[in-house]
Amino acid sequence: MPASPAAAAKAAPSSDETPAISVKDLRKCFGDHEVLKGISLEAHKGDVISILGSSGSGKSTMLRCINLLETPDSGEVRVDGELIRMKPTRDGHQMPADIRQVERIRANLAMVFQSFNLWSHMTVLENLVAAPTHVLKRPRAECLEQAEALLKRVGIWERRNYYPPHMSGGQQQRAAIARALAMNPKVMLFDEPTSALDPELVGEVLRVMRSLAEEGRTMLVVTHEMGFARDVSSKVMFLHKGEVDSVGEPKEMFARPPTPQFKQFIANFNK
Amino acid sequence: MDFDFYLSTMWSVLKALPLTLEIWFSGVAIGLVIATGLTWLRASGYKLGEYFTRGYVFVFRGSPLLVQLYLIYFGLSQFDFVRHSPILWPILRDPMYCTIVAMALNTAAYSSEIFRGSLRAVPVGQIEAAKAFGMSAFTRFRLVTLPIALRLALPAYSTEIILMTKATALASVVTIMEMMGTAQKIQHDTFRPIEVLTCAGVIYLLLNLSIARLFAWVEYLLSPHLRPAPEQSQQVKPVPEVL
Ligand SMILES: Nc1ncnc2c1ncn2[C@@H]1O[C@H](COP(=O)(O)OP(=O)(O)O)[C@@H](O)[C@H]1O
Ligand SMILES: [Mg+2]
């Protein structure tokens, strides 16, 4: 595990380095509703990018286009420089050209969902070893050992043999983060990881995420936690109606909102 | 009450239980294989497969099993090519095989509908998580979709299987001396229908009770996550990987 100090992780990456994620001009329609209108984004190693935006602005769709849970209509996604190849379909859209490539890239992009989506018929421990053993083909014993260490780290080792429905939301989300970590992913995608939690459980999940940021993980975090966006992330991106309204350094963005839309957005939050 | 008559009738009908079980098991097992094929065909996304399975379900679910049995046993033998086929004829001239075929075809229609429903009921988030972690379609199916769908299918499928034990009684109309056939023979010989049918009914009841208990037990084993949470202090053994 990389353990570079937070300060080093947040230092501006050299521009000639290959970005961990590079998204160019991503577009996506659902029917005739254009949800993403040309989104571009670059995340370098160690970047923690908070993606803000009001409900329906396309945050989830953007994240889901990056790991191909949704197929973008156009635009390109590169992970560690590798372009996800697409081919046109008969109805004028596009689809992944090589599903094996998509699966390989997905294994490097662990996702944490708003509603956890832990596999409910597996214990926590089984949830953590399923993908490493079956996707990465790592030895089961080694995966189990790593899983226990990760569960200790997120503070739910005692619950390792529990089934997800038997745990609180905060515990489930920490298990889901541990499940993502078990893949040793290059980039972690978080889609509103604390939005489904009772307020008193938000803190325990945010603490885990903060510790990930501090050890230099590359993270894209869709969130409504303004404290996290301002204090933990290295970059804030504000989506408005399917477009990137503004991007910037967090303290700067919050101190001097660059656009009226963003100003309005944080004003609504402080009410 | 004539206990001796009850006892001897019970015993005679019970001696036919193995035959009933054989018909039941063969019908259900072959039906399960066909149902799996139909479910796969239906889920494969091919239009032709969908039309075929829809038609199949329409025919075999929409008509009485008794009609299907008669048509298979008496109807198919009308065709020359059936009578001259070295594969079909040995099966279709035998009433026992005909019963099994009719039951299998019939239960396959119901079961494939049950399986289709339970596959669709697997929460989409569970499958998306499997996708997002890079699992291939096959791995996703084996580790996530199938185990969840099986648990969802079990209650309805166990009902279907119990219906099939009762359906074995139809074999008696094509001369098979399973439990119902045996009971009818005793009834004809003794003119004591109430006692004889009571005996047969009790045996069917006990048989279905055992099957229902068996399924309830399997359901319990497969659904630890749906039971109440264990106590914090209590250690839970990890479940070995079953699939
Ligand atoms: N699968 C879908 N089918 C149709 N419309 C969708 C689908 N997913 C999202 N949308 C629509 O796209 C818009 C953006 O959704 P989403 O990306 O979930 O927004 P956010 O995460 O920012 O709240 C919304 O208007 C939503 O209704
Ligand atoms: Mg969303």
Coordinates of C-alpha atoms and ligand atoms in Angstrom, one line a residue:
Chain A
M1 CA 0.0 0.0 0.0
P2 CA 1.4 3.4 -0.9
A3 CA 1.9 5.5 2.3
S4 CA 3.1 8.8 1.1
P5 CA 2.2 11.6 3.4
A6 CA -0.9 13.7 2.6
A7 CA 1.1 16.7 1.6
A8 CA 3.1 14.9 -1.0
A9 CA 0.0 13.2 -2.4
K10 CA -1.6 16.6 -2.8
A11 CA 1.3 18.2 -4.5
A12 CA 0.5 19.2 -8.1
P13 CA 1.4 16.2 -10.3
S14 CA 3.9 16.7 -13.0
S15 CA 2.1 17.4 -16.2
D16 CA 3.9 14.8 -18.3
E17 CA 2.7 12.0 -16.0
T18 CA 0.0 9.7 -17.5
P19 CA -3.3 10.6 -15.8
A20 CA -4.9 7.7 -13.8
I21 CA -8.2 8.7 -15.3
S22 CA -8.7 10.9 -18.3
V23 CA -12.2 11.6 -19.7
K24 CA -12.7 13.6 -22.8
D25 CA -16.0 15.1 -24.1
L26 CA -18.2 12.5 -22.5
R27 CA -21.8 12.6 -23.8
K28 CA -24.8 10.5 -22.7
C29 CA -28.5 10.7 -23.5
F30 CA -31.3 8.8 -21.9
G31 CA -33.9 8.9 -24.7
D32 CA -34.0 12.5 -25.8
H33 CA -32.8 13.7 -22.4
E34 CA -29.2 14.7 -22.7
V35 CA -27.7 14.0 -19.3
L36 CA -24.0 14.5 -20.0
K37 CA -23.2 17.3 -22.5
G38 CA -19.5 16.9 -23.0
I39 CA -17.7 16.3 -19.7
S40 CA -13.9 16.2 -19.5
L41 CA -11.9 15.3 -16.5
E42 CA -8.4 14.4 -15.6
A43 CA -7.3 12.7 -12.4
H44 CA -3.6 12.1 -11.6
K45 CA -2.2 9.6 -9.2
G46 CA -3.1 10.7 -5.7
D47 CA -5.8 13.1 -6.7
V48 CA -9.0 13.2 -4.7
I49 CA -11.6 14.9 -6.8
S50 CA -14.9 15.8 -5.2
I51 CA -17.7 16.0 -7.7
L52 CA -20.5 18.2 -6.5
G53 CA -23.8 19.1 -8.1
S54 CA -27.5 19.2 -7.4
S55 CA -29.6 16.1 -7.8
G56 CA -30.0 15.1 -11.5
S57 CA -27.0 17.0 -12.7
G58 CA -25.4 13.8 -14.0
K59 CA -22.9 13.0 -11.3
S60 CA -23.8 9.3 -11.0
T61 CA -24.1 8.9 -14.8
M62 CA -20.6 10.4 -15.2
L63 CA -19.1 8.0 -12.7
R64 CA -21.0 5.1 -14.2
C65 CA -19.8 6.0 -17.7
I66 CA -16.2 5.8 -16.5
N67 CA -16.5 2.1 -15.5
L68 CA -19.0 1.4 -18.3
L69 CA -21.9 0.6 -16.1
E70 CA -23.5 3.0 -18.5
T71 CA -22.3 3.2 -22.1
P72 CA -21.4 6.7 -23.1
D73 CA -22.8 7.9 -26.5
S74 CA -19.5 9.5 -27.4
G75 CA -16.3 10.7 -25.9
E76 CA -13.3 8.8 -24.6
V77 CA -12.3 7.3 -21.3
R78 CA -8.7 6.4 -20.6
V79 CA -7.5 4.6 -17.5
D80 CA -3.8 4.8 -16.9
G81 CA -3.5 5.9 -20.5
E82 CA -5.4 2.9 -21.8
L83 CA -8.3 3.9 -24.0
I84 CA -11.5 1.9 -23.5
R85 CA -12.2 0.9 -27.1
M86 CA -15.7 1.3 -28.4
K87 CA -17.4 0.2 -31.6
P88 CA -20.5 1.6 -33.3
T89 CA -23.8 -0.3 -33.0
R90 CA -26.4 -0.5 -35.8
D91 CA -28.7 1.9 -34.0
G92 CA -26.0 4.7 -34.2
H93 CA -24.8 4.4 -30.6
Q94 CA -21.7 2.6 -29.5
M95 CA -20.7 -0.3 -27.3
P96 CA -17.5 -1.6 -25.8
A97 CA -15.4 -3.3 -28.5
D98 CA -13.8 -5.8 -26.2
I99 CA -15.7 -6.8 -23.0
R100 CA -12.6 -8.5 -21.6
Q101 CA -10.8 -5.2 -21.7
V102 CA -13.7 -3.5 -19.9
E103 CA -13.7 -6.2 -17.2
R104 CA -9.9 -5.8 -16.8
I105 CA -10.2 -2.1 -16.4
R106 CA -13.2 -2.4 -14.1
A107 CA -11.1 -4.5 -11.8
N108 CA -8.8 -1.5 -11.5
L109 CA -11.6 0.9 -10.7
A110 CA -13.4 -0.3 -7.6
M111 CA -16.7 1.3 -6.9
V112 CA -18.5 2.2 -3.7
F113 CA -22.2 2.6 -4.1
Q114 CA -24.7 4.8 -2.3
S115 CA -26.7 1.8 -1.3
F116 CA -23.6 -0.3 -0.5
N117 CA -24.6 -3.2 -2.8
L118 CA -22.8 -5.7 -0.7
W119 CA -23.7 -9.2 -1.9
S120 CA -26.3 -10.1 0.6
H121 CA -25.9 -13.9 0.5
M122 CA -22.3 -13.7 1.3
T123 CA -20.7 -12.9 4.7
V124 CA -18.6 -9.8 4.9
L125 CA -15.4 -11.9 4.6
E126 CA -16.8 -13.6 1.5
N127 CA -17.7 -10.3 0.0
L128 CA -14.1 -9.2 0.4
V129 CA -12.5 -12.3 -1.2
A130 CA -15.0 -13.0 -4.0
A131 CA -13.6 -10.6 -6.6
P132 CA -9.9 -10.9 -5.7
T133 CA -10.1 -14.7 -6.0
H134 CA -12.4 -15.0 -9.0
V135 CA -11.4 -11.9 -11.0
L136 CA -7.7 -11.3 -10.0
K137 CA -7.2 -15.1 -9.5
R138 CA -5.2 -14.6 -6.4
P139 CA -4.8 -17.5 -3.9
R140 CA -7.7 -17.7 -1.5
A141 CA -5.6 -17.9 1.6
E142 CA -3.7 -14.7 0.7
C143 CA -7.0 -12.9 0.0
L144 CA -8.5 -14.0 3.3
E145 CA -5.5 -12.7 5.1
Q146 CA -5.7 -9.3 3.3
A147 CA -9.5 -9.2 3.9
E148 CA -9.1 -9.6 7.6
A149 CA -6.4 -6.9 7.7
L150 CA -8.7 -4.5 5.8
L151 CA -11.6 -5.2 8.0
K152 CA -9.5 -4.4 11.0
R153 CA -8.5 -1.2 9.4
V154 CA -12.1 -0.1 8.8
G155 CA -13.0 -1.3 12.3
I156 CA -15.5 -4.1 11.6
W157 CA -13.3 -7.2 11.9
E158 CA -15.6 -8.5 14.7
R159 CA -18.4 -8.6 12.1
R160 CA -16.4 -10.5 9.5
N161 CA -18.8 -13.5 9.6
Y162 CA -21.9 -11.4 9.5
Y163 CA -24.2 -11.1 6.6
P164 CA -24.7 -7.5 5.3
P165 CA -28.4 -7.3 6.3
H166 CA -27.3 -7.9 9.9
M167 CA -25.2 -4.7 10.0
S168 CA -25.8 -1.0 10.3
G169 CA -25.6 1.2 7.3
G170 CA -22.3 2.6 8.4
Q171 CA -20.8 -0.8 8.9
Q172 CA -22.1 -2.0 5.6
Q173 CA -20.5 1.0 3.8
R174 CA -17.2 0.5 5.6
A175 CA -17.4 -3.2 4.5
A176 CA -18.1 -2.0 0.9
I177 CA -15.0 0.3 1.1
A178 CA -12.9 -2.6 2.3
R179 CA -14.3 -4.8 -0.5
A180 CA -13.1 -2.1 -2.9
L181 CA -9.7 -1.9 -1.3
A182 CA -9.3 -5.6 -1.5
M183 CA -8.9 -5.2 -5.3
N184 CA -5.9 -2.9 -4.8
P185 CA -7.6 -0.6 -7.3
K186 CA -5.8 2.2 -9.2
V187 CA -8.7 4.5 -8.8
M188 CA -11.7 4.3 -6.4
L189 CA -15.1 5.6 -7.5
F190 CA -17.5 6.7 -4.7
D191 CA -21.1 7.5 -5.6
E192 CA -22.6 9.4 -2.7
P193 CA -21.2 6.9 -0.1
T194 CA -22.8 8.6 2.9
S195 CA -26.1 9.7 1.4
A196 CA -28.0 6.6 2.5
L197 CA -26.7 6.8 6.1
D198 CA -28.3 8.1 9.2
P199 CA -26.6 11.3 10.2
E200 CA -24.8 9.7 13.2
L201 CA -23.2 7.1 11.0
V202 CA -21.8 9.5 8.4
G203 CA -18.7 10.3 10.5
E204 CA -17.4 6.7 10.7
V205 CA -17.5 6.4 6.9
L206 CA -16.0 9.8 6.2
R207 CA -13.1 9.0 8.6
V208 CA -12.2 5.9 6.6
M209 CA -12.4 7.9 3.3
R210 CA -10.2 10.6 4.8
S211 CA -7.6 8.0 5.8
L212 CA -7.6 6.7 2.2
A213 CA -7.1 10.2 0.9
E214 CA -4.2 10.7 3.3
E215 CA -2.4 7.6 2.1
G216 CA -2.4 8.9 -1.4
R217 CA -5.3 6.9 -3.0
T218 CA -6.7 8.2 -6.3
M219 CA -10.4 8.9 -5.7
L220 CA -13.3 10.3 -7.5
V221 CA -16.0 11.1 -4.9
V222 CA -19.5 12.2 -5.7
T223 CA -20.6 13.7 -2.5
H224 CA -22.8 16.2 -0.7
E225 CA -20.4 16.4 2.2
M226 CA -19.1 19.9 1.8
G227 CA -16.6 19.5 4.7
F228 CA -15.0 16.5 2.9
A229 CA -15.0 18.4 -0.4
R230 CA -13.3 21.4 1.1
D231 CA -10.9 19.9 3.6
V232 CA -9.9 16.5 2.1
S233 CA -10.1 16.7 -1.7
S234 CA -7.4 18.1 -3.9
K235 CA -9.8 19.3 -6.5
V236 CA -13.5 20.2 -6.6
M237 CA -15.6 19.8 -9.7
F238 CA -19.0 21.2 -9.9
L239 CA -21.5 19.7 -12.4
H240 CA -24.5 21.7 -13.5
K241 CA -27.1 20.3 -15.9
G242 CA -24.7 17.9 -17.4
E243 CA -21.8 20.2 -17.9
V244 CA -18.7 21.0 -15.9
D245 CA -19.6 24.4 -14.5
S246 CA -16.4 24.9 -12.6
V247 CA -13.3 23.1 -11.4
G248 CA -10.7 24.3 -8.9
E249 CA -8.7 24.1 -5.8
P250 CA -11.2 23.4 -2.9
K251 CA -10.3 26.3 -0.5
E252 CA -10.3 28.7 -3.4
M253 CA -13.6 27.4 -4.8
F254 CA -15.4 27.7 -1.5
A255 CA -13.8 31.1 -0.6
R256 CA -14.5 32.6 -4.0
P257 CA -17.1 30.7 -6.0
P258 CA -16.2 31.2 -9.6
T259 CA -19.7 31.0 -11.0
P260 CA -23.1 32.2 -9.9
Q261 CA -24.4 28.6 -10.1
F262 CA -21.8 27.3 -7.7
K263 CA -22.3 30.2 -5.4
Q264 CA -26.0 29.4 -5.4
F265 CA -25.3 25.7 -4.8
I266 CA -23.2 26.3 -1.7
A267 CA -25.6 29.0 -0.4
N268 CA -28.4 26.4 -0.5
F269 CA -26.2 24.1 1.6
N270 CA -25.4 26.6 4.2
K271 CA -29.1 27.5 4.7
Chain B
M1 CA -63.8 -49.9 12.3
D2 CA -62.0 -52.7 10.5
F3 CA -58.4 -52.1 11.5
D4 CA -57.1 -55.2 9.8
F5 CA -58.5 -53.9 6.5
Y6 CA -57.0 -50.5 7.0
L7 CA -53.7 -52.0 7.8
S8 CA -53.6 -54.4 4.9
T9 CA -54.7 -51.6 2.5
M10 CA -52.1 -49.3 3.9
W11 CA -49.5 -51.9 3.4
S12 CA -50.5 -52.7 -0.2
V13 CA -50.6 -49.0 -1.2
L14 CA -47.3 -48.4 0.6
K15 CA -45.7 -51.1 -1.5
A16 CA -46.5 -49.0 -4.5
L17 CA -44.8 -45.9 -3.0
P18 CA -41.4 -46.7 -4.6
L19 CA -43.0 -46.6 -8.1
T20 CA -44.8 -43.3 -7.3
L21 CA -41.5 -41.9 -6.1
E22 CA -39.7 -43.1 -9.3
I23 CA -42.3 -41.4 -11.5
W24 CA -42.2 -38.3 -9.4
F25 CA -38.4 -38.1 -9.2
S26 CA -37.8 -38.8 -12.9
G27 CA -40.5 -36.4 -14.0
V28 CA -39.2 -33.6 -11.7
A29 CA -35.5 -34.2 -12.6
I30 CA -36.1 -34.3 -16.4
G31 CA -38.5 -31.3 -16.0
L32 CA -35.8 -29.4 -14.2
V33 CA -33.3 -29.9 -17.1
I34 CA -35.9 -28.8 -19.7
A35 CA -36.9 -25.9 -17.5
T36 CA -33.3 -24.8 -17.2
G37 CA -33.0 -24.9 -21.0
L38 CA -36.2 -23.0 -21.5
T39 CA -35.1 -20.4 -18.9
W40 CA -31.8 -19.9 -20.7
L41 CA -33.5 -19.7 -24.0
R42 CA -35.9 -17.1 -22.7
A43 CA -33.2 -15.0 -21.0
S44 CA -30.7 -15.3 -24.0
G45 CA -32.4 -12.4 -25.7
Y46 CA -33.0 -14.1 -29.0
K47 CA -36.4 -13.3 -30.3
L48 CA -36.9 -16.8 -31.7
G49 CA -36.1 -18.3 -28.3
E50 CA -38.5 -16.0 -26.6
Y51 CA -41.4 -16.9 -29.0
F52 CA -40.6 -20.6 -28.6
T53 CA -40.7 -20.5 -24.8
R54 CA -43.8 -18.3 -24.8
G55 CA -45.5 -20.8 -27.0
Y56 CA -44.3 -23.8 -25.0
V57 CA -45.5 -22.3 -21.7
F58 CA -48.8 -21.3 -23.3
V59 CA -49.5 -24.9 -24.4
F60 CA -48.2 -26.9 -21.5
R61 CA -49.4 -24.6 -18.8
G62 CA -52.7 -23.9 -20.5
S63 CA -54.0 -27.5 -20.9
P64 CA -54.7 -30.2 -18.3
L65 CA -51.9 -32.6 -17.6
L66 CA -54.4 -35.4 -18.2
V67 CA -55.0 -34.2 -21.7
Q68 CA -51.3 -34.0 -22.3
L69 CA -50.8 -37.5 -21.0
Y70 CA -53.5 -39.0 -23.2
L71 CA -52.2 -37.2 -26.3
I72 CA -48.7 -38.5 -25.7
Y73 CA -49.7 -42.0 -24.8
F74 CA -52.5 -42.6 -27.3
G75 CA -52.1 -39.7 -29.7
L76 CA -48.4 -39.9 -30.7
S77 CA -48.6 -43.7 -31.5
Q78 CA -50.9 -42.8 -34.4
F79 CA -48.0 -41.5 -36.3
D80 CA -46.0 -44.0 -38.4
F81 CA -42.8 -42.2 -38.0
V82 CA -43.1 -42.5 -34.2
R83 CA -43.9 -46.2 -34.4
H84 CA -40.9 -46.7 -36.7
S85 CA -38.5 -44.6 -34.8
P86 CA -35.9 -46.7 -32.9
I87 CA -35.6 -43.9 -30.3
L88 CA -39.1 -42.6 -29.8
W89 CA -41.1 -45.8 -30.0
P90 CA -39.5 -47.7 -27.0
I91 CA -40.3 -44.6 -24.9
L92 CA -43.7 -43.8 -26.2
R93 CA -45.2 -47.3 -26.2
D94 CA -44.4 -47.6 -22.5
P95 CA -47.1 -46.0 -20.3
M96 CA -44.5 -45.4 -17.5
Y97 CA -42.2 -43.5 -19.8
C98 CA -45.1 -41.6 -21.3
T99 CA -46.2 -40.5 -17.8
I100 CA -42.7 -39.3 -17.0
V101 CA -42.5 -37.4 -20.3
A102 CA -45.8 -35.8 -19.8
M103 CA -45.0 -34.7 -16.3
A104 CA -41.6 -33.5 -17.3
L105 CA -42.9 -31.4 -20.2
N106 CA -45.7 -30.0 -18.0
T107 CA -43.6 -29.1 -14.9
A108 CA -40.9 -27.6 -17.2
A109 CA -43.4 -25.0 -18.3
Y110 CA -44.3 -24.0 -14.8
S111 CA -40.8 -24.2 -13.5
S112 CA -39.3 -22.1 -16.2
E113 CA -41.8 -19.4 -15.4
I114 CA -40.8 -19.6 -11.7
F115 CA -37.1 -19.4 -12.6
R116 CA -37.7 -16.5 -15.1
G117 CA -39.4 -14.6 -12.3
S118 CA -36.8 -15.2 -9.7
L119 CA -34.0 -14.2 -12.1
R120 CA -35.7 -10.9 -12.8
A121 CA -36.2 -10.4 -9.0
V122 CA -32.4 -10.4 -8.3
P123 CA -31.8 -6.8 -7.2
V124 CA -30.0 -4.9 -9.9
G125 CA -27.5 -3.4 -7.5
Q126 CA -26.2 -6.9 -6.6
I127 CA -25.4 -7.5 -10.3
E128 CA -24.0 -4.0 -10.9
A129 CA -21.6 -4.5 -8.0
A130 CA -20.4 -7.7 -9.6
K131 CA -19.9 -5.9 -12.9
A132 CA -18.1 -3.0 -11.3
F133 CA -15.6 -5.4 -9.8
G134 CA -14.7 -6.8 -13.2
M135 CA -16.5 -10.2 -13.0
S136 CA -17.2 -11.8 -16.3
A137 CA -20.8 -12.6 -17.2
F138 CA -20.3 -16.2 -16.3
T139 CA -18.7 -15.5 -12.9
R140 CA -21.4 -12.9 -12.2
F141 CA -24.0 -15.5 -12.9
R142 CA -22.3 -18.2 -10.8
L143 CA -21.4 -16.1 -7.8
V144 CA -24.2 -13.6 -7.6
T145 CA -27.2 -14.1 -9.9
L146 CA -27.7 -17.8 -9.5
P147 CA -27.4 -18.1 -5.7
I148 CA -29.8 -15.2 -5.2
A149 CA -32.2 -16.4 -7.8
L150 CA -32.2 -20.0 -6.4
R151 CA -33.2 -18.7 -3.0
L152 CA -35.9 -16.6 -4.5
A153 CA -37.2 -19.5 -6.6
L154 CA -37.3 -22.1 -3.8
P155 CA -40.7 -21.4 -2.2
A156 CA -42.6 -21.4 -5.5
Y157 CA -40.6 -24.3 -6.8
S158 CA -41.3 -26.4 -3.8
T159 CA -45.0 -25.9 -4.3
E160 CA -44.6 -27.0 -7.9
I161 CA -42.8 -30.1 -6.8
I162 CA -45.6 -31.0 -4.3
L163 CA -48.1 -30.5 -7.1
M164 CA -46.1 -33.1 -9.1
T165 CA -46.3 -35.7 -6.4
K166 CA -50.1 -35.4 -6.6
A167 CA -49.9 -35.5 -10.4
T168 CA -48.3 -38.9 -10.3
A169 CA -51.7 -40.3 -9.5
L170 CA -52.6 -39.7 -13.1
A171 CA -50.3 -42.5 -14.1
S172 CA -53.1 -44.8 -13.0
V173 CA -55.2 -43.9 -16.0
V174 CA -52.6 -45.4 -18.3
T175 CA -52.5 -48.6 -16.3
I176 CA -49.5 -47.9 -14.1
M177 CA -49.9 -49.5 -10.7
E178 CA -48.4 -46.8 -8.6
M179 CA -50.2 -45.8 -5.3
M180 CA -53.4 -44.5 -6.9
G181 CA -53.6 -47.4 -9.4
T182 CA -53.1 -49.9 -6.5
A183 CA -55.7 -48.1 -4.4
Q184 CA -58.2 -48.2 -7.3
K185 CA -57.7 -51.9 -7.8
I186 CA -58.3 -52.7 -4.1
Q187 CA -61.4 -50.5 -4.3
H188 CA -62.7 -52.4 -7.3
D189 CA -62.0 -55.7 -5.6
T190 CA -63.5 -54.9 -2.2
F191 CA -66.1 -52.2 -3.0
R192 CA -64.9 -50.2 0.0
P193 CA -63.9 -46.9 -1.6
I194 CA -63.9 -44.7 1.6
E195 CA -61.4 -46.8 3.5
V196 CA -59.2 -47.3 0.5
L197 CA -59.1 -43.7 -0.6
T198 CA -58.6 -42.6 3.0
C199 CA -55.5 -44.8 3.2
A200 CA -54.1 -43.4 -0.1
G201 CA -54.9 -39.9 0.9
V202 CA -53.1 -40.2 4.2
I203 CA -50.0 -41.6 2.5
Y204 CA -50.0 -38.7 0.0
L205 CA -50.4 -36.3 2.8
L206 CA -47.4 -37.7 4.7
L207 CA -45.3 -37.8 1.6
N208 CA -46.0 -34.2 0.8
L209 CA -45.4 -33.2 4.4
S210 CA -41.9 -34.7 4.2
I211 CA -41.1 -33.0 0.9
A212 CA -42.4 -29.7 2.3
R213 CA -40.2 -30.1 5.4
L214 CA -37.2 -31.0 3.3
F215 CA -37.6 -27.8 1.2
A216 CA -38.1 -25.7 4.3
W217 CA -34.9 -27.1 5.6
V218 CA -33.0 -26.4 2.4
E219 CA -34.4 -22.9 2.4
Y220 CA -33.3 -22.4 5.9
L221 CA -29.8 -23.6 5.1
L222 CA -29.5 -21.3 2.1
S223 CA -30.8 -18.1 3.7
P224 CA -28.7 -17.3 6.8
H225 CA -28.7 -13.7 5.7
L226 CA -32.5 -13.5 6.0
R227 CA -32.7 -14.9 9.5
P228 CA -32.5 -12.6 12.5
A229 CA -29.1 -11.2 13.3
P230 CA -26.9 -13.4 15.5
E231 CA -26.0 -12.1 18.9
Q232 CA -22.8 -10.0 19.0
S233 CA -21.1 -12.4 21.4
Q234 CA -21.9 -15.5 19.5
Q235 CA -19.4 -16.7 17.0
V236 CA -20.8 -17.6 13.6
K237 CA -19.0 -20.2 11.5
P238 CA -18.2 -19.1 8.0
V239 CA -20.3 -20.9 5.5
P240 CA -18.1 -22.9 3.1
E241 CA -18.3 -21.9 -0.5
V242 CA -21.2 -24.0 -1.9
L243 CA -21.1 -23.0 -5.5
Ligands
LIG1 N1 -31.1 4.6 -16.4 C1 -31.6 5.8 -16.7 N2 -32.7 5.9 -17.5 C2 -33.2 7.1 -17.7 N3 -32.9 8.3 -17.2 C3 -31.8 8.2 -16.3 C4 -31.2 7.0 -16.0 N4 -30.2 7.2 -15.1 C5 -30.3 8.6 -14.8 N5 -31.2 9.2 -15.5 C6 -31.6 10.6 -15.5 O1 -30.4 11.3 -15.8 C7 -30.3 12.5 -15.0 C8 -29.0 12.5 -14.2 O2 -29.0 11.4 -13.3 P1 -27.8 11.1 -12.3 O3 -26.6 11.0 -13.1 O4 -28.3 10.0 -11.5 O5 -27.8 12.5 -11.5 P2 -27.1 12.7 -10.1 O6 -26.3 11.5 -9.7 O7 -26.3 13.9 -10.3 O8 -28.2 13.0 -9.1 C9 -31.5 12.5 -14.1 O9 -32.5 13.3 -14.7 C10 -32.0 11.1 -14.2 O10 -33.4 11.0 -14.1
MG2 MG -26.6 10.2 -8.1

